Coordinates of C-alpha atoms in Angstrom, one line a residue:
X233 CA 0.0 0.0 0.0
X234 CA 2.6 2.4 1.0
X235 CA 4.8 1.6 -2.4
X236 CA 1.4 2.2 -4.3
X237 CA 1.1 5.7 -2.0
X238 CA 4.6 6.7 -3.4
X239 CA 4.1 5.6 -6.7
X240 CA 0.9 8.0 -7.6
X241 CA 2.8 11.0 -6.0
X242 CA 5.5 10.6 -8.0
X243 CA 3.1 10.7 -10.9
X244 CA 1.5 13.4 -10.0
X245 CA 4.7 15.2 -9.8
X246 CA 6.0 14.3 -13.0
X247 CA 2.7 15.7 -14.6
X248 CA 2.9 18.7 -12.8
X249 CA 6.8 19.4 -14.1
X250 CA 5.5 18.9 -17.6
X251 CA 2.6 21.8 -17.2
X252 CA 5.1 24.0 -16.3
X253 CA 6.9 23.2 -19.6
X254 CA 4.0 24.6 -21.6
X255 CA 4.3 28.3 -22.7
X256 CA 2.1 30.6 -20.8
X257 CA 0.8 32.3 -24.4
X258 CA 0.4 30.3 -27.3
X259 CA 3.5 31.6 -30.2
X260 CA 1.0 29.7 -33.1
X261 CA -2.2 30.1 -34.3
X262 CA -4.8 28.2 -36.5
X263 CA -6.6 31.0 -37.7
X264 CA -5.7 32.2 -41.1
X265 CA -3.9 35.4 -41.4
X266 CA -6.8 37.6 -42.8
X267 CA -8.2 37.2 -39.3
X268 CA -5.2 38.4 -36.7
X269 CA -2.4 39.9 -39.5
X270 CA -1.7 43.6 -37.8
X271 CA -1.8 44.9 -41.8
X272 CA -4.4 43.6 -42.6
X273 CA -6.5 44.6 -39.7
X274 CA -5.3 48.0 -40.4
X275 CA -6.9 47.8 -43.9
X276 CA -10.0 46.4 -42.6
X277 CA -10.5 49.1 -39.6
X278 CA -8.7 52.0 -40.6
X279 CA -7.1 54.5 -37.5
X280 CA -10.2 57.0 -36.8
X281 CA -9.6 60.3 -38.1
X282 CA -9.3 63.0 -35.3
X283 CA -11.6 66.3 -36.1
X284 CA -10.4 69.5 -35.0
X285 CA -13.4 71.5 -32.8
X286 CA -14.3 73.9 -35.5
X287 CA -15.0 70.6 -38.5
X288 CA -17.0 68.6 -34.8
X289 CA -18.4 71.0 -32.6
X290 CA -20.1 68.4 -30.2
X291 CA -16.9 66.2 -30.3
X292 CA -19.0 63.1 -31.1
X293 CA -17.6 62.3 -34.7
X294 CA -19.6 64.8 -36.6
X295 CA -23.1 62.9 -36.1
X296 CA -26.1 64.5 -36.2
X297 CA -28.2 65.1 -33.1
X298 CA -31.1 65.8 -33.0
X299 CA -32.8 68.6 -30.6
X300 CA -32.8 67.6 -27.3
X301 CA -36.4 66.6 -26.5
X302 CA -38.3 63.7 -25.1
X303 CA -40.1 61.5 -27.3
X304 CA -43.0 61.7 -24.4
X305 CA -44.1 64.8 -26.1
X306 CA -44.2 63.9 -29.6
X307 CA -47.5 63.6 -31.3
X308 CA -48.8 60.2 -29.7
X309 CA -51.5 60.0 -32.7
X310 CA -49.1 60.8 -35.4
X311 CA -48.2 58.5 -38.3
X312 CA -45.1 56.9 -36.9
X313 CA -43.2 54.1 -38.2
X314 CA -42.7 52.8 -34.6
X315 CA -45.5 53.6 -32.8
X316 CA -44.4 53.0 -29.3
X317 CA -41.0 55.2 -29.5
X318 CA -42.7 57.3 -31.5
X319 CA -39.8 57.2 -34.4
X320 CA -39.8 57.4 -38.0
X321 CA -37.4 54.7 -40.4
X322 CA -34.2 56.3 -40.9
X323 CA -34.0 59.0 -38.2
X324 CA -31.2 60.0 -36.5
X325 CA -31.3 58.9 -32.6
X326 CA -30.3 61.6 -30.2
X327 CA -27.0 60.5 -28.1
X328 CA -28.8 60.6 -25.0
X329 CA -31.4 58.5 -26.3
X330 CA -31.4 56.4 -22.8
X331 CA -32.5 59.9 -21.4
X332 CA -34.9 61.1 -24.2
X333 CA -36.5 57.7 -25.1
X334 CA -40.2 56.5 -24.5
X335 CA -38.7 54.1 -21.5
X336 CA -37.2 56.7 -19.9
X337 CA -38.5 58.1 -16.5
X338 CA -41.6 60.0 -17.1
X339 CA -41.8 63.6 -17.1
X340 CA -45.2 64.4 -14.9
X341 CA -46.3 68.3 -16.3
X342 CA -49.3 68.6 -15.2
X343 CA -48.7 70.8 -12.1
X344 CA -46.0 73.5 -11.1
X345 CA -43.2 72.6 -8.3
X346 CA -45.1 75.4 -5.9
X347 CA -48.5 73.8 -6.6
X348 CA -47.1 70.3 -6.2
X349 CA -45.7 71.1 -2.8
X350 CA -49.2 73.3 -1.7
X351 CA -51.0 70.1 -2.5
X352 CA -48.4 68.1 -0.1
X353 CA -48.9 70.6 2.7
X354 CA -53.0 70.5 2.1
X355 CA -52.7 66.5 2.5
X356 CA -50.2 66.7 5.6
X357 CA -52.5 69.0 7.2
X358 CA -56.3 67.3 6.3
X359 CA -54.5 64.0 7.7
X360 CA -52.6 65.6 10.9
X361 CA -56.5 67.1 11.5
X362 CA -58.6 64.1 11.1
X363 CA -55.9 62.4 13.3
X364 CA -57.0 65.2 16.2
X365 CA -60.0 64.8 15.4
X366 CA -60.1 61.3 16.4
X367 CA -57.9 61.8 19.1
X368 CA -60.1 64.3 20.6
X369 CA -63.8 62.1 20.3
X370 CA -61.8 58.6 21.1
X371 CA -62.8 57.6 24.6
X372 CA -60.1 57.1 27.6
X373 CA -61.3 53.8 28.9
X374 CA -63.6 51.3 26.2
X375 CA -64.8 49.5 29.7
X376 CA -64.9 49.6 33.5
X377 CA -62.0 47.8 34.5
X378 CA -62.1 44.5 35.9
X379 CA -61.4 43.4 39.8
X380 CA -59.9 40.6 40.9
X381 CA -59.9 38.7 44.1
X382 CA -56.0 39.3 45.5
X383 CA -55.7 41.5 42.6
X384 CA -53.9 38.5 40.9
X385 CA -51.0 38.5 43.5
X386 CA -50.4 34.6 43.2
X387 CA -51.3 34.7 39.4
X388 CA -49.2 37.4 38.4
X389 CA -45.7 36.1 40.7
X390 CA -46.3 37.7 43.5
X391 CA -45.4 37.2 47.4
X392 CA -47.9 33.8 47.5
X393 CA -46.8 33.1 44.1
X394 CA -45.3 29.5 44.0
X395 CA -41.8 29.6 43.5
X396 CA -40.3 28.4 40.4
X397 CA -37.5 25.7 40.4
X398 CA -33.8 26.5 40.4
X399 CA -30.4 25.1 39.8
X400 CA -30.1 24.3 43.8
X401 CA -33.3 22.9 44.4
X402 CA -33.7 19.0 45.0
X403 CA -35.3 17.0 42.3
X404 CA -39.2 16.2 42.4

């Protein structure tokens, strides 16, 4: 058993020497050359062009932006190609489309900030009222309260109360 012991570790160890032989990054490949050739990649995906400030004022590679405004408060009845953003075939999307799309948070217009926070104040006040209200006509007590013979001395733990069992005490 014990020569069998010696004989797997010694295995082991011999496979681990010849993983360390292997190069950490593979020197060949099996993809043709068209696929990871540096010239060739060049040709494929030329080196961007850099624009100066006056040929791309918004420093976004001279696309197009549309104005900045939600597509919330486009026509919602107009003849759209996509009807649910609202977005005709072929039209440039805004960068900021993540802020000025149809899923983004909903713009709520139908009220000023000063009304908004009136209407807050008129609802923190009609609650805090009805709340005196109630406090005010709630009676103290719902019943007499109830009597009971010893006023529940033993019941409760008291001085007659039987004592409950503790480490010391002898067994029952």
């Amino acid at each position: 058993m014990l020569s069998q012991r010696f004989a797997r570790v010694s295995t082991i160890r011999g496979a681990a020497q010849a993983v360390r032989r292997v190069p950490i990054v593979q020197q060949r490949t099996f993809f043709p050359a068209s696929f990871n050739d540096s010239k060739v990649l060049e040709e494929k995906y030329p080196e961007y062009q850099k624009l100066t400030e006056a040929e791309d004022p918004n420093m976004n590679g001279g696309y197009i932006n549309p104005p900045f405004i939600k597509r919330q408060f486009r026509d919602p009845h107009g003849d759209w190609w996509d009807k649910q953003e609202r977005r005709n075939f072929g039209e440039p999307v805004h960068e900021d489309h993540d802020l000025l799309g149809m899923f983004s948070p909903y713009e709520y217009t139908w009220t000023t900030t000063g009304r908004g926070l009136f209407q807050i104040g008129l609802f923190i006040t009609a609650f805090f009222g009805v709340c005196g209200v109630v406090y005010a006509n709630y009676p103290d007590k719902p019943s007499y309260p109830r009597e009971f013979p010893g006023g529940l001395d033993r019941e409760l733990g008291g001085a007659g109360a039987v004592r409950a069992r503790q480490s010391g005490d002898a067994d029952p």
